[in-house]
Short mmCIF file of C-alpha atoms in Angstrom, two decimals:
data_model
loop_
_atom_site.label_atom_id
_atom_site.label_comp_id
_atom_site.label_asym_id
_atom_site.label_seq_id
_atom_site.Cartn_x
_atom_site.Cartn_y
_atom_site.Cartn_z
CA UNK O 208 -5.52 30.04 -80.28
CA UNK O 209 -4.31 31.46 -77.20
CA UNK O 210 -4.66 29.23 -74.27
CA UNK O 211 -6.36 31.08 -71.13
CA UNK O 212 -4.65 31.05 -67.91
CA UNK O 213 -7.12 29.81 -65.03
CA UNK O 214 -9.22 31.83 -63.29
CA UNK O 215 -8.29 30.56 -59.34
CA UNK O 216 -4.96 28.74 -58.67
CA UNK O 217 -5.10 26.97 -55.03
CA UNK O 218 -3.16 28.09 -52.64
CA UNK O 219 -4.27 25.09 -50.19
CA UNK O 220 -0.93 24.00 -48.48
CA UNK O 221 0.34 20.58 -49.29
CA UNK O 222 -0.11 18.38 -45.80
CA UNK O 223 0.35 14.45 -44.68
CA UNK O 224 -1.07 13.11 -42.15
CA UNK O 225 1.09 12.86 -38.42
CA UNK O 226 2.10 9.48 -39.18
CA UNK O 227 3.55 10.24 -42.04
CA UNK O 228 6.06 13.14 -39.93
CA UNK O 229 6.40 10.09 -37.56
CA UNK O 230 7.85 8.19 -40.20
CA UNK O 231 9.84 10.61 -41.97
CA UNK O 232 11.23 12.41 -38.51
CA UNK O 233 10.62 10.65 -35.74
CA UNK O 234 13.08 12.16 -33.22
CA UNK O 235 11.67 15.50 -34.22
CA UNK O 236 7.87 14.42 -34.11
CA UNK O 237 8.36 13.11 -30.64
CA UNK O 238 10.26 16.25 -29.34
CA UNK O 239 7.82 18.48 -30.56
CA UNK O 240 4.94 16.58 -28.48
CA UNK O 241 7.26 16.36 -25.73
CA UNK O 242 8.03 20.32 -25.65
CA UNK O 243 4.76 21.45 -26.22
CA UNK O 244 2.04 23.38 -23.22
CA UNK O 245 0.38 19.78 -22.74
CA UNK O 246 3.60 17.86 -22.71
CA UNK O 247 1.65 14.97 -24.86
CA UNK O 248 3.23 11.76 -26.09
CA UNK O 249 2.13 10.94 -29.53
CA UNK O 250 -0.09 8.48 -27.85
CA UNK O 251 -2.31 10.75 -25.83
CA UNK O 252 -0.30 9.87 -22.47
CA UNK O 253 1.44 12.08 -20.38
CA UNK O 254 5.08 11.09 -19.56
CA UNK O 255 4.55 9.41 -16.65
CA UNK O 256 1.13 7.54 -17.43
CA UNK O 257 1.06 3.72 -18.22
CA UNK O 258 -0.56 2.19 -20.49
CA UNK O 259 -4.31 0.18 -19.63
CA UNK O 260 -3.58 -3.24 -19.06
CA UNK O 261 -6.56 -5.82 -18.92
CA UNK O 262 -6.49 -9.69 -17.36
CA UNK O 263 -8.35 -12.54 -17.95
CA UNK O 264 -7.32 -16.16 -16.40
CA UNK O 265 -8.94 -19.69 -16.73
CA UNK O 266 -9.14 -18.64 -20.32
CA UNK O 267 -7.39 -22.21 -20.87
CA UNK O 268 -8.76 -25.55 -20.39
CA UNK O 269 -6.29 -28.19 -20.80
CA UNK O 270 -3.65 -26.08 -18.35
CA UNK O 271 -3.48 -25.94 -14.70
CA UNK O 272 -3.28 -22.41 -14.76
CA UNK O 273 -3.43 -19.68 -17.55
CA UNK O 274 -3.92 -16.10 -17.79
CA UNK O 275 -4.31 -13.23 -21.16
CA UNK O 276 -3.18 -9.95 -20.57
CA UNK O 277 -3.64 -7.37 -23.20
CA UNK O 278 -1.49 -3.95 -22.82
CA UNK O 279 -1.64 -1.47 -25.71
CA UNK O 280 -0.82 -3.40 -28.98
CA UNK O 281 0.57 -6.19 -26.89
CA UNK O 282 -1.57 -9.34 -26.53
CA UNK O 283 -0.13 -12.01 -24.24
CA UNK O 284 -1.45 -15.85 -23.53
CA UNK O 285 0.87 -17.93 -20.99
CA UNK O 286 -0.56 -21.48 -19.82
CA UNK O 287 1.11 -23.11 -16.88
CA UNK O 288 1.17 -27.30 -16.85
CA UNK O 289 2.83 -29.28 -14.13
CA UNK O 290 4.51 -31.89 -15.00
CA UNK O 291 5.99 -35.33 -12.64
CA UNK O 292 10.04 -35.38 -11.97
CA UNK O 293 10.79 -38.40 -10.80
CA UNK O 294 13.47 -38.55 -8.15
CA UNK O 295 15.38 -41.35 -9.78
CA UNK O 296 15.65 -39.39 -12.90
CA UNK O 297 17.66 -36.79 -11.04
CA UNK O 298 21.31 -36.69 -11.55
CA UNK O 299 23.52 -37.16 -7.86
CA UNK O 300 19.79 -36.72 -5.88
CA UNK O 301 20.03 -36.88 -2.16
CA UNK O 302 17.09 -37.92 -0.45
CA UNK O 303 16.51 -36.41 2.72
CA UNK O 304 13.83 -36.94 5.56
CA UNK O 305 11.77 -34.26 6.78
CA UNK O 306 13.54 -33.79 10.03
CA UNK O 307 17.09 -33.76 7.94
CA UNK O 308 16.09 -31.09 4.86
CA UNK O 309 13.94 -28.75 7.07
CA UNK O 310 16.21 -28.59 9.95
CA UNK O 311 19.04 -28.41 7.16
CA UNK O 312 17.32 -25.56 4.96
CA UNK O 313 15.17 -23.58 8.01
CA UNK O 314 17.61 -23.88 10.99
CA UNK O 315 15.71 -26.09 13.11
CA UNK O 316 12.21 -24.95 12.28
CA UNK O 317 9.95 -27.35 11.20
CA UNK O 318 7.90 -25.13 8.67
CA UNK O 319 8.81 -21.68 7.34
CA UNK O 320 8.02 -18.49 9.75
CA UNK O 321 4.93 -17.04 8.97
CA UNK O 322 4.56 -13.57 9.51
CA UNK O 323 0.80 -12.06 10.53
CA UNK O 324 -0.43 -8.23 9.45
CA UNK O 325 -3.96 -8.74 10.05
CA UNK O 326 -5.44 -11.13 8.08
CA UNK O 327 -2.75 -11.46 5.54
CA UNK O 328 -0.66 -14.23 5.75
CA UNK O 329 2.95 -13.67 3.99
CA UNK O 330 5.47 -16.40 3.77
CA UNK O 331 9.38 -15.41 3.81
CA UNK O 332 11.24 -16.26 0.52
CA UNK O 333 13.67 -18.62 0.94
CA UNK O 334 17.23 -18.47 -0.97
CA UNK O 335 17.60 -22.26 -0.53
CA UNK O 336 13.80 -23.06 -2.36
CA UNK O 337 15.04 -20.90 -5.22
CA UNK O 338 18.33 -22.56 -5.08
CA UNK O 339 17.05 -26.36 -5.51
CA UNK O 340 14.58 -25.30 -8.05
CA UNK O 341 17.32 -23.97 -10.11
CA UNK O 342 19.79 -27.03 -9.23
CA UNK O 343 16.47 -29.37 -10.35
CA UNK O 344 15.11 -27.17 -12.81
CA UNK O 345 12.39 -27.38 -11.89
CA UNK O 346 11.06 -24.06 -13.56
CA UNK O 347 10.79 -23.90 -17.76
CA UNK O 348 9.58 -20.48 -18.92
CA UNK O 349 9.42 -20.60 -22.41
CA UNK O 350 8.52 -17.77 -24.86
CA UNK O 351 6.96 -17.93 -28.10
CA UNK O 352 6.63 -15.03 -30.49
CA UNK O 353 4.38 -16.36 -32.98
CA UNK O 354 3.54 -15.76 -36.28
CA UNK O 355 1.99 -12.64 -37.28
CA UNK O 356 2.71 -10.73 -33.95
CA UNK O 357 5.43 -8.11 -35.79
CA UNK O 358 6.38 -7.78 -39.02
CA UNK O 359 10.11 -9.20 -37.83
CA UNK O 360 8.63 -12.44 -37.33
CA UNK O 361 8.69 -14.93 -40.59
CA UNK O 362 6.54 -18.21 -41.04
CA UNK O 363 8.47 -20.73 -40.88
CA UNK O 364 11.79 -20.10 -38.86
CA UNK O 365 13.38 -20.88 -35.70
CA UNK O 366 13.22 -18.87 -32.45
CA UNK O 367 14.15 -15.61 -32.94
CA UNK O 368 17.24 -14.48 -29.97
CA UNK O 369 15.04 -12.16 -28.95
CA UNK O 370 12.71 -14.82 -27.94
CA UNK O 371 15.70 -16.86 -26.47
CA UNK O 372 16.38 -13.85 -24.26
CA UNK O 373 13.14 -13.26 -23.03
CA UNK O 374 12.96 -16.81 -21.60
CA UNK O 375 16.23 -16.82 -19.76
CA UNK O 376 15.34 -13.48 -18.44
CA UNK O 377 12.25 -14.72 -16.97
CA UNK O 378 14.05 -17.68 -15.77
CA UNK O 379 16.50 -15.30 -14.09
CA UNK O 380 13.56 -13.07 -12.27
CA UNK O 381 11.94 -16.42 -11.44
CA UNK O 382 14.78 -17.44 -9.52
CA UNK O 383 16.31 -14.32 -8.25
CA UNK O 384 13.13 -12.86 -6.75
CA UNK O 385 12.29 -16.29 -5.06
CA UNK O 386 8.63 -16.86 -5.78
CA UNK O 387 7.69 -19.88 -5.24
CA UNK O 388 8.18 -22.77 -2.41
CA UNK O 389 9.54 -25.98 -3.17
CA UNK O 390 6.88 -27.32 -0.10
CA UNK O 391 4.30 -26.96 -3.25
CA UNK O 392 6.76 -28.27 -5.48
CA UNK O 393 7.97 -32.12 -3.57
CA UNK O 394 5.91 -34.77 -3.45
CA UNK O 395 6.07 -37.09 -0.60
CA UNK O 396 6.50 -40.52 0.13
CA UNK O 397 4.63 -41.48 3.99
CA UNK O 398 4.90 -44.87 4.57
CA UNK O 399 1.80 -46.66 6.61
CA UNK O 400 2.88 -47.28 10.46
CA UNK O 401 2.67 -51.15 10.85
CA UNK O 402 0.28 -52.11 13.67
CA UNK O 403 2.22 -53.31 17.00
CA UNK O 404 1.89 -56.73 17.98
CA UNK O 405 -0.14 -57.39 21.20
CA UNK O 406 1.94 -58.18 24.40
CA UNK O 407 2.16 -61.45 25.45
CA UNK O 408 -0.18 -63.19 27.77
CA UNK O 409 1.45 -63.92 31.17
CA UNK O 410 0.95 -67.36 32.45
CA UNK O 411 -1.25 -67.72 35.58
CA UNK O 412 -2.17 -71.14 37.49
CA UNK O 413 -5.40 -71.44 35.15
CA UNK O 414 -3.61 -71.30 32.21
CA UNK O 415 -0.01 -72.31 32.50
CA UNK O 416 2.28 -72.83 29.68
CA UNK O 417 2.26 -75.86 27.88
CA UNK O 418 6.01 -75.55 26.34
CA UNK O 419 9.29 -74.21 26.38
CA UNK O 420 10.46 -72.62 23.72
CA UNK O 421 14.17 -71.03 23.22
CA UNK O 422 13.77 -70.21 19.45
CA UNK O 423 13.18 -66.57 19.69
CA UNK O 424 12.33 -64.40 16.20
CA UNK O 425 14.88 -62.14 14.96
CA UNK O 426 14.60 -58.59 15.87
CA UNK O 427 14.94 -56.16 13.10
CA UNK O 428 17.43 -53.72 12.66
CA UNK O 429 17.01 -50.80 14.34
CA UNK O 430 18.37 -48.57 11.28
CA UNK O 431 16.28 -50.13 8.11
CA UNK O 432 13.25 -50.04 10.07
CA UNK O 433 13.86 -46.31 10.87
CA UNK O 434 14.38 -45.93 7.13
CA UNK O 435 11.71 -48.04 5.71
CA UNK O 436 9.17 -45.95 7.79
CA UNK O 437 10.74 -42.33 7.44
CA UNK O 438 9.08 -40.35 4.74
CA UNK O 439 10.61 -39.18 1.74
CA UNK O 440 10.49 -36.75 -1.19
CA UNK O 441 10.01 -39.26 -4.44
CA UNK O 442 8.88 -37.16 -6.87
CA UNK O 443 8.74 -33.62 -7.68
CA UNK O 444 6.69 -30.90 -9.52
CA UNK O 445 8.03 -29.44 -13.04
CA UNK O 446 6.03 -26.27 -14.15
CA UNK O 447 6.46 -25.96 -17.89
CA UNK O 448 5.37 -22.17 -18.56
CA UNK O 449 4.69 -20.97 -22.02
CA UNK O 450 4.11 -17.45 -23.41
CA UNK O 451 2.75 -16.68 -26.90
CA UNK O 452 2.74 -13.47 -27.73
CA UNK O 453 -0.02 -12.73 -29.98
CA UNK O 454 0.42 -9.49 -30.86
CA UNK O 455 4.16 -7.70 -30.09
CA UNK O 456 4.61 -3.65 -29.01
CA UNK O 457 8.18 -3.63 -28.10
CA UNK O 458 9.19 -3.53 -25.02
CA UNK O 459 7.42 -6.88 -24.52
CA UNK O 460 9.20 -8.20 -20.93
CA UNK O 461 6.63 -6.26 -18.53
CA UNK O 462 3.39 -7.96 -20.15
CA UNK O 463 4.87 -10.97 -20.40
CA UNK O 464 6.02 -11.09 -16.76
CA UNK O 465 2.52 -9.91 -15.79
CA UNK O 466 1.09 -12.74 -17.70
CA UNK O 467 2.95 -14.97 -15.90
CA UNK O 468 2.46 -13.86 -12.48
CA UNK O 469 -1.36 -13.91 -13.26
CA UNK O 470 -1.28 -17.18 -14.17
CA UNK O 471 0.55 -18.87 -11.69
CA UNK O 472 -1.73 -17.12 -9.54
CA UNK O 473 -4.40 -18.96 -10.85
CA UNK O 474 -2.55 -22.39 -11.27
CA UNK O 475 -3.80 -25.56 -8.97
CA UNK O 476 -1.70 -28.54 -8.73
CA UNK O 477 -3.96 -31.80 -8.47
CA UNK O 478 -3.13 -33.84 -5.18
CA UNK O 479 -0.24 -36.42 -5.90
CA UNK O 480 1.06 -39.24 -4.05
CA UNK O 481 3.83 -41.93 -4.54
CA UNK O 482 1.94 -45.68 -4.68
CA UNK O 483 4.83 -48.56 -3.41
CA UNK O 484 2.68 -51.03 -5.11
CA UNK O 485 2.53 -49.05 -8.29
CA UNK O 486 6.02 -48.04 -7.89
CA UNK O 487 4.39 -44.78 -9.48
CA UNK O 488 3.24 -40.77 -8.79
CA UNK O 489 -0.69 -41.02 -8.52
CA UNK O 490 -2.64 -37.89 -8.82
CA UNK O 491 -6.09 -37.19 -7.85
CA UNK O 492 -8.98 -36.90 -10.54
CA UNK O 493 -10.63 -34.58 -7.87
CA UNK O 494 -10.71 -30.86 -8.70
CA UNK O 495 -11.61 -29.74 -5.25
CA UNK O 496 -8.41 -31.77 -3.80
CA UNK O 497 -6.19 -29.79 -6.35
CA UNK O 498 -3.60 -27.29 -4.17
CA UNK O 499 -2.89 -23.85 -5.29
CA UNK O 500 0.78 -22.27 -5.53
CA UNK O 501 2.17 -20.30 -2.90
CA UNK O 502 3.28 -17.33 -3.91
CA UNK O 503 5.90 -15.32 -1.66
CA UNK O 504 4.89 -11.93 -3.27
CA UNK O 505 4.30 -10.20 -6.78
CA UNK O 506 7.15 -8.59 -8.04
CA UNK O 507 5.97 -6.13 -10.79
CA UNK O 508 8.25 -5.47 -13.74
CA UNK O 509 8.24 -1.63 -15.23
CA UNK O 510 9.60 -0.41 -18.40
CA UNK O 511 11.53 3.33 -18.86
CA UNK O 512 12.70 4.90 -22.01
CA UNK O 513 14.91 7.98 -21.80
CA UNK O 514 14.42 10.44 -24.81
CA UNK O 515 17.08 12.85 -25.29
CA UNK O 516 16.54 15.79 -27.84
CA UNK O 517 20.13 15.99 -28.56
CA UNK O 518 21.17 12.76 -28.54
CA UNK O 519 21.64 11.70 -32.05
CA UNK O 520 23.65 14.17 -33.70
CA UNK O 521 22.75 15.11 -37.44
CA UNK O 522 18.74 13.34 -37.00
CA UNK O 523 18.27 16.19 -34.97
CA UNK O 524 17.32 19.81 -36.79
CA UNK O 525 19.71 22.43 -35.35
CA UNK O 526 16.99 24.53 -33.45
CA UNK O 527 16.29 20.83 -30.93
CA UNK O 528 19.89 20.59 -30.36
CA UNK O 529 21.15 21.97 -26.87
CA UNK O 530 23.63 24.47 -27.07
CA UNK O 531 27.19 24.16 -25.44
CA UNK O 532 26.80 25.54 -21.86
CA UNK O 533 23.15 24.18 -21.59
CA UNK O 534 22.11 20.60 -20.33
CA UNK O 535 20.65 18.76 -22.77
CA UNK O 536 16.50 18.64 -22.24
CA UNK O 537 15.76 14.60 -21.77
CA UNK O 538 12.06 13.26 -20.44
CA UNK O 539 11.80 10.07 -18.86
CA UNK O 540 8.86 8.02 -20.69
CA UNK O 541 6.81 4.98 -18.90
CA UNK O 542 5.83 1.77 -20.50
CA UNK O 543 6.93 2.99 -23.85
CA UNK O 544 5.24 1.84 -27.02
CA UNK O 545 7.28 0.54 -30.34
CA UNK O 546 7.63 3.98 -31.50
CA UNK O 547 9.03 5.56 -28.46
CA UNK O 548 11.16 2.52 -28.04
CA UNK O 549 13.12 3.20 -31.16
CA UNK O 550 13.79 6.92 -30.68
CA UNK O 551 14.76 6.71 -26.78
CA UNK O 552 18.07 5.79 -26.56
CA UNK O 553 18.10 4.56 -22.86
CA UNK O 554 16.31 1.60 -21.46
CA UNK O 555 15.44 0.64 -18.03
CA UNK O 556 13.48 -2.21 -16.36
CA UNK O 557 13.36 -1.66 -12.94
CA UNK O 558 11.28 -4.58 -10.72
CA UNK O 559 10.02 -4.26 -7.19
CA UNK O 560 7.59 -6.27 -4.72
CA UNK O 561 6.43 -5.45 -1.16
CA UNK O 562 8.54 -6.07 1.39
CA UNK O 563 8.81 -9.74 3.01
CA UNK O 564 7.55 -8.41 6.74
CA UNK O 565 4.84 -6.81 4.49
CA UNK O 566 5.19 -2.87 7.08
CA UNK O 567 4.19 0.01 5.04
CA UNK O 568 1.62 0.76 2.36
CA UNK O 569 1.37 3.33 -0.08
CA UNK O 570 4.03 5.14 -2.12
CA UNK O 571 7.31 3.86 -1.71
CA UNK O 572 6.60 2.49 1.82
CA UNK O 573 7.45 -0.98 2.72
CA UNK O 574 8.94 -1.79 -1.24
CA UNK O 575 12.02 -3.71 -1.84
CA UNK O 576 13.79 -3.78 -5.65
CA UNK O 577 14.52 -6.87 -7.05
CA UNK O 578 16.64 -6.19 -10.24
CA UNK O 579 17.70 -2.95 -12.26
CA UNK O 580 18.37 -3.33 -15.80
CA UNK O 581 19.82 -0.69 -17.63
CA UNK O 582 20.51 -0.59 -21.39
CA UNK O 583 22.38 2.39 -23.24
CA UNK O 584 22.83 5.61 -23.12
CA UNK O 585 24.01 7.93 -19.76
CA UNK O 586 21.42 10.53 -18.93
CA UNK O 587 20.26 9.14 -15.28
CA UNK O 588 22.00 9.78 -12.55
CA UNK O 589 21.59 8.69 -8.90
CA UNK O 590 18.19 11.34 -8.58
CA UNK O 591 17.03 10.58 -12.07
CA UNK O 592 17.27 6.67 -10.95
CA UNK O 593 15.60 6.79 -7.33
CA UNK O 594 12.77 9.02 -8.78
CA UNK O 595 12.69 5.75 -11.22
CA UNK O 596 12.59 3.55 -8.59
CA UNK O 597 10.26 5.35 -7.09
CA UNK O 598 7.39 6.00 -9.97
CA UNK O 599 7.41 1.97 -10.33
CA UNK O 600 6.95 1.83 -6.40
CA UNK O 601 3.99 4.02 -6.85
CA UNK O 602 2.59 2.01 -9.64
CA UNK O 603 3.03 -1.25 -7.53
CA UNK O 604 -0.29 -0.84 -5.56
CA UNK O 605 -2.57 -0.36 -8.47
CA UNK O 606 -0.87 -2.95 -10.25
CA UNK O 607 -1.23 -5.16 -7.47
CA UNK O 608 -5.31 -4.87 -7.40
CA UNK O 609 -5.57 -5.70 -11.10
CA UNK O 610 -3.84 -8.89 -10.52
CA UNK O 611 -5.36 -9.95 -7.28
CA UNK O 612 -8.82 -8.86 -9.34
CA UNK O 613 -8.38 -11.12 -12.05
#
């Protein structure tokens, strides 16, 4: 029996779904968003458009300040908790009086110059604060990639280097872009003013003296009393700051400095005080006495990726490749997402804050950059970089609002 042939063969092309092209060519899937009328990442964004970040703080309890920031497929909780340094646990400590350290550290000023733009108040940065606080450390970022946040991360095994880096490079931004004051950080010793002794009563004919005496009390020295009666620092504040990322979209650093800023913003130090008869740092029960941080100004971290189409050789089909005599096509990608992250072959962080004399508003007005850093590859130039510089100076003030609104 002959077997019949059937009546309809499909002609339905085989397809896969786009993540499956991502997958399979991801250089190639990325180009062709990149090159097409709408100029699309495979996101939805366009190549300059960040991702939506959102901020929550007082989320914690048992912290003095704490902040969640979500950005894209990057969760982020950081909880801030000060901590007491004694001053006779620090190694070759020099105690200084008031007079002595702020004359020392400001010149002669008593306090540190205060600069007025309306009703805005902005304190100068001081090298020497972020000096002492690095010589006491007196700042411990610490960052925690937990469990569960990438496939990477095991149960069970020690912090990753990538982890280890992240904390010394918030460390290093702490520092370098001078944050905080070490006036919120020392805590004082003021020792109570004994009460003078009346004068003595001149003798008059009614009441004359009944004795001589040449025993006379011994005068204290000039010098201890002076010390004994001069405040100084005894103590000083250690913020321990800790970052768990809960969920991890490479490149993590600009959420998790974001976090942090938004939750030292929040953070309230309770009133402390050294107690001679305790021979101990006391601290207020109070809430309302607690003392917020100081903050100098909020430097804002932002992430670049460069994507080159010809840039890796053989991954790339012929027809993407440039040709010899033609500059290679390359887009320059903000806050990138894990995917972009592994095709772009150039990284950038660039971080910038508003000026210290706080003149200018708006785009690129009145910014200063803190720190560049610059990872492979060799497509930017000097224009390529100060149009960088520039798109993160832009993002600043909307940035800015978001934290101040959370």
């Amino acid at each position: 029996m002959a077997i019949q042939p059937p009546s309809s063969i499909s002609t339905t092309p085989l397809t896969f779904p786009p993540t499956h092209f991502a997958k399979l060519a991801p250089r190639s899937y990325l180009h062709a968003h990149l090159s097409s009328a709408q100029t699309r990442r495979p996101s939805g964004r366009l190549p300059h458009e960040s991702r939506k970040q959102s901020i929550n703080t007082g989320s914690l309890t048992h912290c003095h300040g704490s902040a969640v920031v979500r950005a894209g497929d990057t969760a982020v909780v950081c909880g801030v908790r000060g901590e007491i340094l004694s001053a006779e646990d620090v190694v070759d400590h020099r105690p200084a009086t008031t007079n002595e350290e702020l004359q020392r550290r400001y010149g002669g000023h008593t306090r540190l110059d205060e600069l007025e733009e309306g009703e805005n108040v902005k304190r100068k940065p001081r090298v020497e604060d972020a000096e002492e606080m690095a010589h006491l450390n007196l700042l411990v970022p610490n960052v925690e990639l937990s469990t569960g946040c990438s496939p990477s991360y095991l149960p069970g095994g020690p912090p990753s280097e990538e982890a280890q880096a992240l904390s010394h490079r918030m460390l290093s931004l702490l520092h370098t872009s001078q944050l905080l004051s070490m006036d919120d950080m020392r805590i004082w010793y003021h020792p109570t003013q004994p009460p003078s002794p009346p004068p003595p009563s001149e003798p008059s004919p009614s009441n004359p003296p009944t004795s001589m005496s040449l025993d006379l009390p011994n005068e204290p020295d000039p010098e201890t009393t002076t010390q004994q009666q001069t405040p100084r620092v005894r103590a000083y504040w250690t913020l321990h700051i800790t970052l768990l990322a809960l969920s991890l979209s490479r490149p993590p650093f600009p959420t998790l400095w974001t976090a942090l800023l938004a939750a030292l913003r929040t953070t309230r130090l309770p009133r402390a005080w050294w107690d001679p008869d305790a021979n101990t740092v006391l601290c207020s029960p109070t809430p309302s006495e607690a003392k917020p941080l100081t903050l100098n100004s909020l430097p804002m971290a932002m992430g670049f990726g460069v994507f080159e189409a010809g840039a890796a050789g053989g991954l790339v089909p012929s027809s993407l490749r440039a040709k010899e005599g033609e500059e290679r096509k390359s887009w320059v990608l903000v806050d990138m997402d894990g995917f972009e992250e592994g095709v772009c072959g150039e990284e950038i962080t660039v971080v910038v804050r508003d000026s210290v004399s706080g003149r200018g508003r708006g785009k690129g007005k009145g910014m200063e950059v803190i720190k560049i850093e610059k990872g492979g590859g060799g497509v930017l130039g000097r224009g390529e970089m100060r149009e960088v510089v520039e798109l993160a100076a832009g993002r600043w003030e909307e940035w800015r609002g978001m934290v101040e609104g959370s």
